[in-house]
mmCIF file of N, CA and C in Angstrom:
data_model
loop_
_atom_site.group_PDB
_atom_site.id
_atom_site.type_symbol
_atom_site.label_atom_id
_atom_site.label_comp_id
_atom_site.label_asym_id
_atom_site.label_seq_id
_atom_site.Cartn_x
_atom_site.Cartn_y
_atom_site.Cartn_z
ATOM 1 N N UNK A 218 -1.944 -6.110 -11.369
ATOM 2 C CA UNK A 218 -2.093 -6.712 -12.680
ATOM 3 C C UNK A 218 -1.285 -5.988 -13.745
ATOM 4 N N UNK A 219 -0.781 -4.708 -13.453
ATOM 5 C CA UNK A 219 -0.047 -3.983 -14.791
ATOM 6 C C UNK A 219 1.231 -3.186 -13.763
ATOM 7 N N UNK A 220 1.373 -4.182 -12.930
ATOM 8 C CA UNK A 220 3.197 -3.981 -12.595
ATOM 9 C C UNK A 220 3.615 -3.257 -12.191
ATOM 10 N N UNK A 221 4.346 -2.300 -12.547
ATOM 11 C CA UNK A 221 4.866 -0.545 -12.050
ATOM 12 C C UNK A 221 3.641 0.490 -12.087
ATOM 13 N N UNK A 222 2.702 0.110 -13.154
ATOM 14 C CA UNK A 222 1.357 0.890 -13.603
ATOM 15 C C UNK A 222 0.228 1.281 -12.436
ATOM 16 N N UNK A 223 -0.321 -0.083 -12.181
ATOM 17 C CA UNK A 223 -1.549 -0.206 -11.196
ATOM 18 C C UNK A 223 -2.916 0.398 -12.011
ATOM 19 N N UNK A 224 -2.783 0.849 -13.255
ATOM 20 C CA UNK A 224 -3.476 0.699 -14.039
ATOM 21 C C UNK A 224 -3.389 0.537 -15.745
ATOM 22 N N UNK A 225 -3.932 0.042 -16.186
ATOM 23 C CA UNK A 225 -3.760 -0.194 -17.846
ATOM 24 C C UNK A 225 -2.789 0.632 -18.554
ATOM 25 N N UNK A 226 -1.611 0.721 -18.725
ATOM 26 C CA UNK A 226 -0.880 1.350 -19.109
ATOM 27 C C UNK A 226 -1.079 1.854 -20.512
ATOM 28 N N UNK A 227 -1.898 2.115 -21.250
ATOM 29 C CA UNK A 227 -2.406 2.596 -21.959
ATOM 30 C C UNK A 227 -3.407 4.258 -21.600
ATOM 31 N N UNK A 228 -3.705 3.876 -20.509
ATOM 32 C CA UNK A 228 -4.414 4.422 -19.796
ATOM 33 C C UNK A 228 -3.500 5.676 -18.602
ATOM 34 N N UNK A 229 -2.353 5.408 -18.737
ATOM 35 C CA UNK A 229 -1.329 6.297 -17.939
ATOM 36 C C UNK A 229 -0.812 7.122 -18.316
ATOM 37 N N UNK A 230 -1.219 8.008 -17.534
ATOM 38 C CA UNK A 230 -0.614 9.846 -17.676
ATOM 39 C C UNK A 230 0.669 9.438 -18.403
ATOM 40 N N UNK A 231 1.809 10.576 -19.363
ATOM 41 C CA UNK A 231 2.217 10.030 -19.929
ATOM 42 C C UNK A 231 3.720 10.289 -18.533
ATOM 43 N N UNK A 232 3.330 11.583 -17.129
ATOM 44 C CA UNK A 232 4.530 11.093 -16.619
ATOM 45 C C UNK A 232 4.802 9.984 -15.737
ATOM 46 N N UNK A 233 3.270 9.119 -15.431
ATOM 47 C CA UNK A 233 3.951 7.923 -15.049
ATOM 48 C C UNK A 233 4.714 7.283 -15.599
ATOM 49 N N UNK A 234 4.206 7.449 -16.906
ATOM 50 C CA UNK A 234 4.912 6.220 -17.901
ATOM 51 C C UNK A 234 7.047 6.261 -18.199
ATOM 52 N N UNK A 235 6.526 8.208 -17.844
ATOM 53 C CA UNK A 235 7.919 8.434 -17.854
ATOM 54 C C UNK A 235 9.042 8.133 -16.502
ATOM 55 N N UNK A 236 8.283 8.282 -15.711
ATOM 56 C CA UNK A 236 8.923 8.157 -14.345
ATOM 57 C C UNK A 236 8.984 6.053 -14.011
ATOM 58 N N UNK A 237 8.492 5.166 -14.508
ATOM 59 C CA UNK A 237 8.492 4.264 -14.467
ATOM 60 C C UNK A 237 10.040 3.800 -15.570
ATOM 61 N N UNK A 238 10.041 4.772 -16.638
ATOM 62 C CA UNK A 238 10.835 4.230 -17.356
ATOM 63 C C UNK A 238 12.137 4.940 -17.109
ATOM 64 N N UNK A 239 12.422 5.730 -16.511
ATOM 65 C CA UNK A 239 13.186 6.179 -15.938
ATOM 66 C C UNK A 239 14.383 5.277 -15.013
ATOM 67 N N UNK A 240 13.563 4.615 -14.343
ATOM 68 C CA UNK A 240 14.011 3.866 -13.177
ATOM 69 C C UNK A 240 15.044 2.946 -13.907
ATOM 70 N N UNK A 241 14.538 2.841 -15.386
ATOM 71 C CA UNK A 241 15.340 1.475 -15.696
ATOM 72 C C UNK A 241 16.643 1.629 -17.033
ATOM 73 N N UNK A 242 16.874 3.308 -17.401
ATOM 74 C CA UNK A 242 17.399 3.838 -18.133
ATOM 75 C C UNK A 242 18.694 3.357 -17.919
ATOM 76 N N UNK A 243 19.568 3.208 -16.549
ATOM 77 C CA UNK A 243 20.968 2.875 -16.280
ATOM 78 C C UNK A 243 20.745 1.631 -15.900
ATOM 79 N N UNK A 244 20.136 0.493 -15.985
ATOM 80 C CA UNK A 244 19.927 -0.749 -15.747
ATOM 81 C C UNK A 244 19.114 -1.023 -14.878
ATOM 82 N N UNK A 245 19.078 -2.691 -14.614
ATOM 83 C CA UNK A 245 18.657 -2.989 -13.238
ATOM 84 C C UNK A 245 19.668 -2.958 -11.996
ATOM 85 N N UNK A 246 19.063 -3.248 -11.105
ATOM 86 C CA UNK A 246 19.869 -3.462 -9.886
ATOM 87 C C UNK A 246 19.231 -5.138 -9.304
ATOM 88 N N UNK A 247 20.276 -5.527 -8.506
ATOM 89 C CA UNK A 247 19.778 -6.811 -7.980
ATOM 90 C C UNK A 247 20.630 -6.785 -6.476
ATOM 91 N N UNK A 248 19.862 -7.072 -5.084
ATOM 92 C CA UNK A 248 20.700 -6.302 -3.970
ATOM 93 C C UNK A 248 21.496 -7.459 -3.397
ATOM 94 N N UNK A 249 22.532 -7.576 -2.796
ATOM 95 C CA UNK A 249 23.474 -8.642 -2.294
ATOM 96 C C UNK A 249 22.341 -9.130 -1.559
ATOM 97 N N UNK A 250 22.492 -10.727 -2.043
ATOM 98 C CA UNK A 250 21.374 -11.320 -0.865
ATOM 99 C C UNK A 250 20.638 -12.263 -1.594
ATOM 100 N N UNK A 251 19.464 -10.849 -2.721
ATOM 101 C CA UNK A 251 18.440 -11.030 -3.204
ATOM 102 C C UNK A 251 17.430 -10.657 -2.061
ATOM 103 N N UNK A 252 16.153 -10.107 -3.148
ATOM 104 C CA UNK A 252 14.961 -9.259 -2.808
ATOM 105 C C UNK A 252 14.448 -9.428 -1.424
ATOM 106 N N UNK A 253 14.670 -10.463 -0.578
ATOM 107 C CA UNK A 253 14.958 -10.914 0.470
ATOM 108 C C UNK A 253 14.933 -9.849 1.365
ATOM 109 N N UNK A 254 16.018 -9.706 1.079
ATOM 110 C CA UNK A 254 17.195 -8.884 1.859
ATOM 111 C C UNK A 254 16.333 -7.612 1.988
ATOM 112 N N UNK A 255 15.899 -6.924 1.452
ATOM 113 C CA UNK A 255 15.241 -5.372 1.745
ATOM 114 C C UNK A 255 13.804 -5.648 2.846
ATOM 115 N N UNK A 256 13.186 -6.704 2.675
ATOM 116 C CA UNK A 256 12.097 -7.085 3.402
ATOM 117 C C UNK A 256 12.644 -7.048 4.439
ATOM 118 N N UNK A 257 13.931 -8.129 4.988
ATOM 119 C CA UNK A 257 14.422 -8.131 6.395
ATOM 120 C C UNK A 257 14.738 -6.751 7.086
ATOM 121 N N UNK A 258 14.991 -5.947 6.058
ATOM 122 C CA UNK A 258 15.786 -5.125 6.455
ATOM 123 C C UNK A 258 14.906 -3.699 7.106
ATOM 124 N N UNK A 259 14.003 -4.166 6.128
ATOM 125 C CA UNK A 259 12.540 -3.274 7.007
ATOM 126 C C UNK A 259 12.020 -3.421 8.253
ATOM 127 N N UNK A 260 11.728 -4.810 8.006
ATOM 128 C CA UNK A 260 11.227 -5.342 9.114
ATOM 129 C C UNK A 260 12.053 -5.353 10.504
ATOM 130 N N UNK A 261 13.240 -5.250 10.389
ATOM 131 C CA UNK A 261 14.330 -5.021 11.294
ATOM 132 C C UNK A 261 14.113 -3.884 11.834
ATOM 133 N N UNK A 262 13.707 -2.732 11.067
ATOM 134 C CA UNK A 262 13.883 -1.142 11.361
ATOM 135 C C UNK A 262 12.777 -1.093 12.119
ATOM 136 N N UNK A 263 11.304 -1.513 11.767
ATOM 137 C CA UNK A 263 9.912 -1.567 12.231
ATOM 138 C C UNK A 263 9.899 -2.072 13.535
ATOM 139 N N UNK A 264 10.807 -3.171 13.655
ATOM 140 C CA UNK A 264 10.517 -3.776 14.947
ATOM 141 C C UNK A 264 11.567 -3.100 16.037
ATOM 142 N N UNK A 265 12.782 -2.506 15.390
ATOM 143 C CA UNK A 265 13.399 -1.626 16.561
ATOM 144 C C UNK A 265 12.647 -0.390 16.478
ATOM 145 N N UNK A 266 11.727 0.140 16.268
ATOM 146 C CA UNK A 266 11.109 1.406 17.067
ATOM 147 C C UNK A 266 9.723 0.715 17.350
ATOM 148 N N UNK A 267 9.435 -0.779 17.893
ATOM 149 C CA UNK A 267 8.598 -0.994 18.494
ATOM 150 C C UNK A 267 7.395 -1.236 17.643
ATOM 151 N N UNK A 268 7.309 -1.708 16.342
ATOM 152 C CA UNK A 268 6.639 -1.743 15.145
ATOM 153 C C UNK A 268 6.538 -3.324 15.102
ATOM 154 N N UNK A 269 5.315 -3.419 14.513
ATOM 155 C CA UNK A 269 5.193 -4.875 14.128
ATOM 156 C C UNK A 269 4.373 -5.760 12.697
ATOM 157 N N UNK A 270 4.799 -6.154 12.394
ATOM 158 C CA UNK A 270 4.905 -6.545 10.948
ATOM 159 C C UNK A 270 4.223 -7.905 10.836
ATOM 160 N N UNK A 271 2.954 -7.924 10.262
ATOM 161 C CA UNK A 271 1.997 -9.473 10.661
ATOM 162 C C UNK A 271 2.158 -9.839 9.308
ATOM 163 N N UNK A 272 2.135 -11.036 9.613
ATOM 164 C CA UNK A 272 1.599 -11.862 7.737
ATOM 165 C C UNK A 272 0.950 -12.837 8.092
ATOM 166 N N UNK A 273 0.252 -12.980 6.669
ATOM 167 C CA UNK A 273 -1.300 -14.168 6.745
ATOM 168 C C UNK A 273 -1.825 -13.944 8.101
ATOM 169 N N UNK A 274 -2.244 -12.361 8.110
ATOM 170 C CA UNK A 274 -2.899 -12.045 9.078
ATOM 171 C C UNK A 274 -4.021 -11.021 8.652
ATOM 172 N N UNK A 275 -5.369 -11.654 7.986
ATOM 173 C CA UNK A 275 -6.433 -10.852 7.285
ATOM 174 C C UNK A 275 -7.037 -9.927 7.886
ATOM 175 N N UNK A 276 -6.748 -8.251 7.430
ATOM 176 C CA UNK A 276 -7.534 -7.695 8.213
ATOM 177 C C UNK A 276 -9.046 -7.280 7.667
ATOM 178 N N UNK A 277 -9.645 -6.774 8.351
ATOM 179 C CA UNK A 277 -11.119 -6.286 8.184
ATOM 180 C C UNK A 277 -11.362 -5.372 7.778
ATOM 181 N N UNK A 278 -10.538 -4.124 8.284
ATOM 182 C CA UNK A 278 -10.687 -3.230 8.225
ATOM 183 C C UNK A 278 -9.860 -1.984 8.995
ATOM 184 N N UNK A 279 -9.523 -1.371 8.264
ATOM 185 C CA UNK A 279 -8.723 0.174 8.849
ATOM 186 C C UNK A 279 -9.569 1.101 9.965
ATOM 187 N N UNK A 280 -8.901 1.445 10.784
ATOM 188 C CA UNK A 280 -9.971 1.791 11.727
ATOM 189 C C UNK A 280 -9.579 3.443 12.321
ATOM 190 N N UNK A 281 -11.007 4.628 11.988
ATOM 191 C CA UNK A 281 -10.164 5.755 11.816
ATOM 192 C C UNK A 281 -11.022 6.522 13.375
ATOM 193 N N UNK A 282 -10.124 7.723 13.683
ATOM 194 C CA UNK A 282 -10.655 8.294 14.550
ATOM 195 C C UNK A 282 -12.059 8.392 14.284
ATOM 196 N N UNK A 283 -13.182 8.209 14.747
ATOM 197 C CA UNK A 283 -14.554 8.214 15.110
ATOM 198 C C UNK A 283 -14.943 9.684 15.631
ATOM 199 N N UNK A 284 -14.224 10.776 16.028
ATOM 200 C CA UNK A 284 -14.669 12.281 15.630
ATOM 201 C C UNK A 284 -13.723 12.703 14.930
ATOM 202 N N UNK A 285 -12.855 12.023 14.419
ATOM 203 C CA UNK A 285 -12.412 13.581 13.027
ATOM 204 C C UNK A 285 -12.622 12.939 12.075
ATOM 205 N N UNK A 286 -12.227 11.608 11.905
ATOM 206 C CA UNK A 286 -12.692 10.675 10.859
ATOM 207 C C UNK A 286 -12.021 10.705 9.772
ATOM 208 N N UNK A 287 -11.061 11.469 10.041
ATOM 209 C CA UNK A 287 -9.584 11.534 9.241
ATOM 210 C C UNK A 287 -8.281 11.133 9.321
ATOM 211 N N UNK A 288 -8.155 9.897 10.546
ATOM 212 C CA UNK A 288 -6.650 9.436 11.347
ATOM 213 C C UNK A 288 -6.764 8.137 11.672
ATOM 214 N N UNK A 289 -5.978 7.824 11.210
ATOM 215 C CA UNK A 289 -6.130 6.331 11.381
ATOM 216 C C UNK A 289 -5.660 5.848 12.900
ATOM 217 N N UNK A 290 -6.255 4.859 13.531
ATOM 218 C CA UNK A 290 -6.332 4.880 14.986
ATOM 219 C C UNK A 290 -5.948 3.009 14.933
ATOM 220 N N UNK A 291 -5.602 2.120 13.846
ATOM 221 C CA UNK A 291 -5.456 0.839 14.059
ATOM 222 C C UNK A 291 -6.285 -0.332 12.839
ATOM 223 N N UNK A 292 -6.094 -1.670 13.232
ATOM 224 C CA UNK A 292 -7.404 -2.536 12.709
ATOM 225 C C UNK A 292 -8.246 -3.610 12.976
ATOM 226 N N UNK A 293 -9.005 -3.430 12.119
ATOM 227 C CA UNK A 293 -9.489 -4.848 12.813
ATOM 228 C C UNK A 293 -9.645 -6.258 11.825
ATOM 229 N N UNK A 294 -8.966 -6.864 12.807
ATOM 230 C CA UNK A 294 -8.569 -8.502 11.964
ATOM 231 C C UNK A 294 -9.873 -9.187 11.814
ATOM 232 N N UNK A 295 -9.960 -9.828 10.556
ATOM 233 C CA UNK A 295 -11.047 -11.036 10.532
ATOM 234 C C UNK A 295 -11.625 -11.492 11.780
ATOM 235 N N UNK A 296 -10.471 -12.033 12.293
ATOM 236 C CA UNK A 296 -10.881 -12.780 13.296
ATOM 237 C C UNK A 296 -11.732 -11.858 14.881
ATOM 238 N N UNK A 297 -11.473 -10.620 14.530
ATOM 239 C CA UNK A 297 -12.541 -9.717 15.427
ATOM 240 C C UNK A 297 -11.697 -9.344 16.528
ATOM 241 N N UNK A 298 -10.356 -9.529 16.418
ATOM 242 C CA UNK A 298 -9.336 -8.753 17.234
ATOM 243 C C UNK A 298 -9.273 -7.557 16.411
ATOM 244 N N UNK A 299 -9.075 -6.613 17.490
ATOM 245 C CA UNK A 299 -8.473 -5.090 17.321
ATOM 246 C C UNK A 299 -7.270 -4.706 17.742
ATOM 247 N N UNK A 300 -6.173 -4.116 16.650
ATOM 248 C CA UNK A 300 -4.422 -3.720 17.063
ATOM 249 C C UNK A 300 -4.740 -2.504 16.955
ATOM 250 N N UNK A 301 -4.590 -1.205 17.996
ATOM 251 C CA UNK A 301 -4.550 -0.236 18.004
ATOM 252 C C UNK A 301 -3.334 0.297 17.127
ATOM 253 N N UNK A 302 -2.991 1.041 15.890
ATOM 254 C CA UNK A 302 -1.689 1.671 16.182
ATOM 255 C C UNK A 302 -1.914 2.995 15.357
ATOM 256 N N UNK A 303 -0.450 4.178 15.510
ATOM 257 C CA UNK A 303 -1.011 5.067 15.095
ATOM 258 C C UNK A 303 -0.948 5.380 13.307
ATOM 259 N N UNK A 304 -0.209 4.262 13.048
ATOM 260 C CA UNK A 304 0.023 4.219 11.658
ATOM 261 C C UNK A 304 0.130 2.619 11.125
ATOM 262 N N UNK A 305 -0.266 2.981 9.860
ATOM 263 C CA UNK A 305 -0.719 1.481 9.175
ATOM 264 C C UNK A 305 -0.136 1.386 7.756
ATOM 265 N N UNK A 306 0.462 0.248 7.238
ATOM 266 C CA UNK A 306 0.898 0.253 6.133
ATOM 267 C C UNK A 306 0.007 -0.897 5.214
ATOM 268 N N UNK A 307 -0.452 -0.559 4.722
ATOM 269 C CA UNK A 307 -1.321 -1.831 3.400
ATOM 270 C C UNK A 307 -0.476 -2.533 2.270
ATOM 271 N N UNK A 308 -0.679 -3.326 1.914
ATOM 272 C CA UNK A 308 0.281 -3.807 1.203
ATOM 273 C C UNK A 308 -0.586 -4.732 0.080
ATOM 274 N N UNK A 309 -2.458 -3.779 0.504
ATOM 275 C CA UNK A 309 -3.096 -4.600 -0.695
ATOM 276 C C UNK A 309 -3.298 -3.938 -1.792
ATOM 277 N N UNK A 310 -2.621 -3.041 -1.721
ATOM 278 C CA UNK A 310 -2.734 -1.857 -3.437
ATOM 279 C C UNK A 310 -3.567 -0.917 -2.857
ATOM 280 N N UNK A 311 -3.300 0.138 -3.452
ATOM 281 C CA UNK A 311 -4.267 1.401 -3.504
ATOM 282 C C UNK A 311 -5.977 1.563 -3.477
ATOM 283 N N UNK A 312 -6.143 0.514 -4.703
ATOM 284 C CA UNK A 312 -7.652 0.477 -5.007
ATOM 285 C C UNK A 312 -7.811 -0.205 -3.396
ATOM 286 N N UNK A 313 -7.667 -1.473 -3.237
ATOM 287 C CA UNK A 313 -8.308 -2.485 -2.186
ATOM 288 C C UNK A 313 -8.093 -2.121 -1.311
ATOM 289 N N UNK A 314 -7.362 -1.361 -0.852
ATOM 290 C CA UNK A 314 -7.323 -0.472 0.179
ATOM 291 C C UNK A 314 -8.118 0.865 0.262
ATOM 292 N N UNK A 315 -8.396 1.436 -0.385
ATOM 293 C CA UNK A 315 -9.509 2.229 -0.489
ATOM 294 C C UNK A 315 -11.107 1.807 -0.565
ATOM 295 N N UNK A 316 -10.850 1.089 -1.161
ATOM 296 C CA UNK A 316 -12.770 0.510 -1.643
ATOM 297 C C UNK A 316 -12.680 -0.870 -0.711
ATOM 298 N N UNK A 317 -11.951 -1.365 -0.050
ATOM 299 C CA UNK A 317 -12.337 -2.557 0.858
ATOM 300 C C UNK A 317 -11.725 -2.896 2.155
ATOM 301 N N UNK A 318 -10.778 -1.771 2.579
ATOM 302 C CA UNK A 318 -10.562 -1.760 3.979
ATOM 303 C C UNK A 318 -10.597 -0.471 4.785
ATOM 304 N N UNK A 319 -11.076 0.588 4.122
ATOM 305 C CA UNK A 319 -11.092 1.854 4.676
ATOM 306 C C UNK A 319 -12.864 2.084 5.125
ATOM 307 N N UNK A 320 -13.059 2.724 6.187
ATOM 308 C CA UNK A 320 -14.568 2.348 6.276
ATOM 309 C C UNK A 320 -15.654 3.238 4.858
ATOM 310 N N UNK A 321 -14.655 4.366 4.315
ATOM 311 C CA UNK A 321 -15.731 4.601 3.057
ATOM 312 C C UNK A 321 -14.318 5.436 1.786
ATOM 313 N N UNK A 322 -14.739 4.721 0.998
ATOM 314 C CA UNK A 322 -13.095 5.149 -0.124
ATOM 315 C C UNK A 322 -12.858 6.739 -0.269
ATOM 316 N N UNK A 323 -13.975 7.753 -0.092
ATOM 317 C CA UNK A 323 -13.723 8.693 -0.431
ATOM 318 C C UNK A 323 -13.282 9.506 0.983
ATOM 319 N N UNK A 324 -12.468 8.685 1.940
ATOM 320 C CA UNK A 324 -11.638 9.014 3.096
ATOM 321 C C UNK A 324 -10.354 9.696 2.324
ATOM 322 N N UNK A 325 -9.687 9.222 1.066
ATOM 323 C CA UNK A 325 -8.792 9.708 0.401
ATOM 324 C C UNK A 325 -8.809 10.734 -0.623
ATOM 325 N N UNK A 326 -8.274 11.751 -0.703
ATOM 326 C CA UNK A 326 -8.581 12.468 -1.980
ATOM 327 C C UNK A 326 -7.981 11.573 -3.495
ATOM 328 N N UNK A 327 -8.351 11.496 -3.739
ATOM 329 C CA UNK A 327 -8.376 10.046 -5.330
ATOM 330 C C UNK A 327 -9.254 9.828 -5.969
ATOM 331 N N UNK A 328 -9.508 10.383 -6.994
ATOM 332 C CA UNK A 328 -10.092 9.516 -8.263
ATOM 333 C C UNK A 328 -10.249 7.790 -8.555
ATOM 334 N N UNK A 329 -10.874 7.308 -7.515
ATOM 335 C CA UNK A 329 -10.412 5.779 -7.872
ATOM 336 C C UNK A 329 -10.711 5.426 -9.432
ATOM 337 N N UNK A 330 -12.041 5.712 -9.933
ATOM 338 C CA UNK A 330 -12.133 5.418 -11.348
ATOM 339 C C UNK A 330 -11.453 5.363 -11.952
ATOM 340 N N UNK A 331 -10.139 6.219 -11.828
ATOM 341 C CA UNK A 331 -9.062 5.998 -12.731
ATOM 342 C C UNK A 331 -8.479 4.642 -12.654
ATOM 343 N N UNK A 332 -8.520 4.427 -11.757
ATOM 344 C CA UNK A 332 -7.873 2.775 -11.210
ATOM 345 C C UNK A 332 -8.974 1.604 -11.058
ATOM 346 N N UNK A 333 -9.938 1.539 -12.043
ATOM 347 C CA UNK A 333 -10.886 0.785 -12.420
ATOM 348 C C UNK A 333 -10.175 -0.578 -13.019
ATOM 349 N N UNK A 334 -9.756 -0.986 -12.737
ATOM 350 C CA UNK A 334 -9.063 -2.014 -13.725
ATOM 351 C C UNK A 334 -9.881 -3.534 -13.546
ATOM 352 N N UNK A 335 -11.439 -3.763 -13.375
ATOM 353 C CA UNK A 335 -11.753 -4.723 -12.753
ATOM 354 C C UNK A 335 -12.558 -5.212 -14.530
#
């Protein structure tokens, strides 16, 4: 909801604010292609070391080693399938990924309150 922020930018340390504005001091950039183009280009890399990249594919939940309880071990989809892997990328933001797919938020060292933005 607040873009480069992820929280109320009013509300942001002042070196996010600086490091956000930073980015845009010598202009924008726009990549041959269009924005496109960097997605493929990931997804290209992911799938040559055997990586795989789902969409409109809801998961349930992050699923962590069960004795250290600190490693992520895979997930589990809505639909009650389980993908083992040893690493996971979220792509639902910080907060929702902490408070709604991790089995308890304070798995991360983070202040979520700060990122209250509801």
């Amino acid at each position: 909801n607040y873009g480069d922020y992820e929280i109320e930018p009013s509300r942001a340390p002042f070196l996010m604010h600086a490091i956000v504005m930073q980015s845009y001091l010598n202009g924008a950039y726009y990549p041959n292609g269009g924005p496109s183009t960097i997605v493929r280009k990931i997804v290209q890399t992911i799938n040559k070391y055997d990586g795989q990249v789902l969409v409109k594919a809801p998961v349930q939940q992050i699923l962590v080693d069960e004795e250290t309880g600190n490693k992520v071990v895979g997930v589990q989809m809505k639909d009650g399938n389980v993908i083992k892997a040893p690493v996971v990328c979220s792509d639902a933001g910080m907060v929702n990924t902490a408070k709604k797919l991790l089995p308890t938020p304070d798995m991360i060292d983070l202040d979520l309150s700060l990122y209250n933005h509801n």
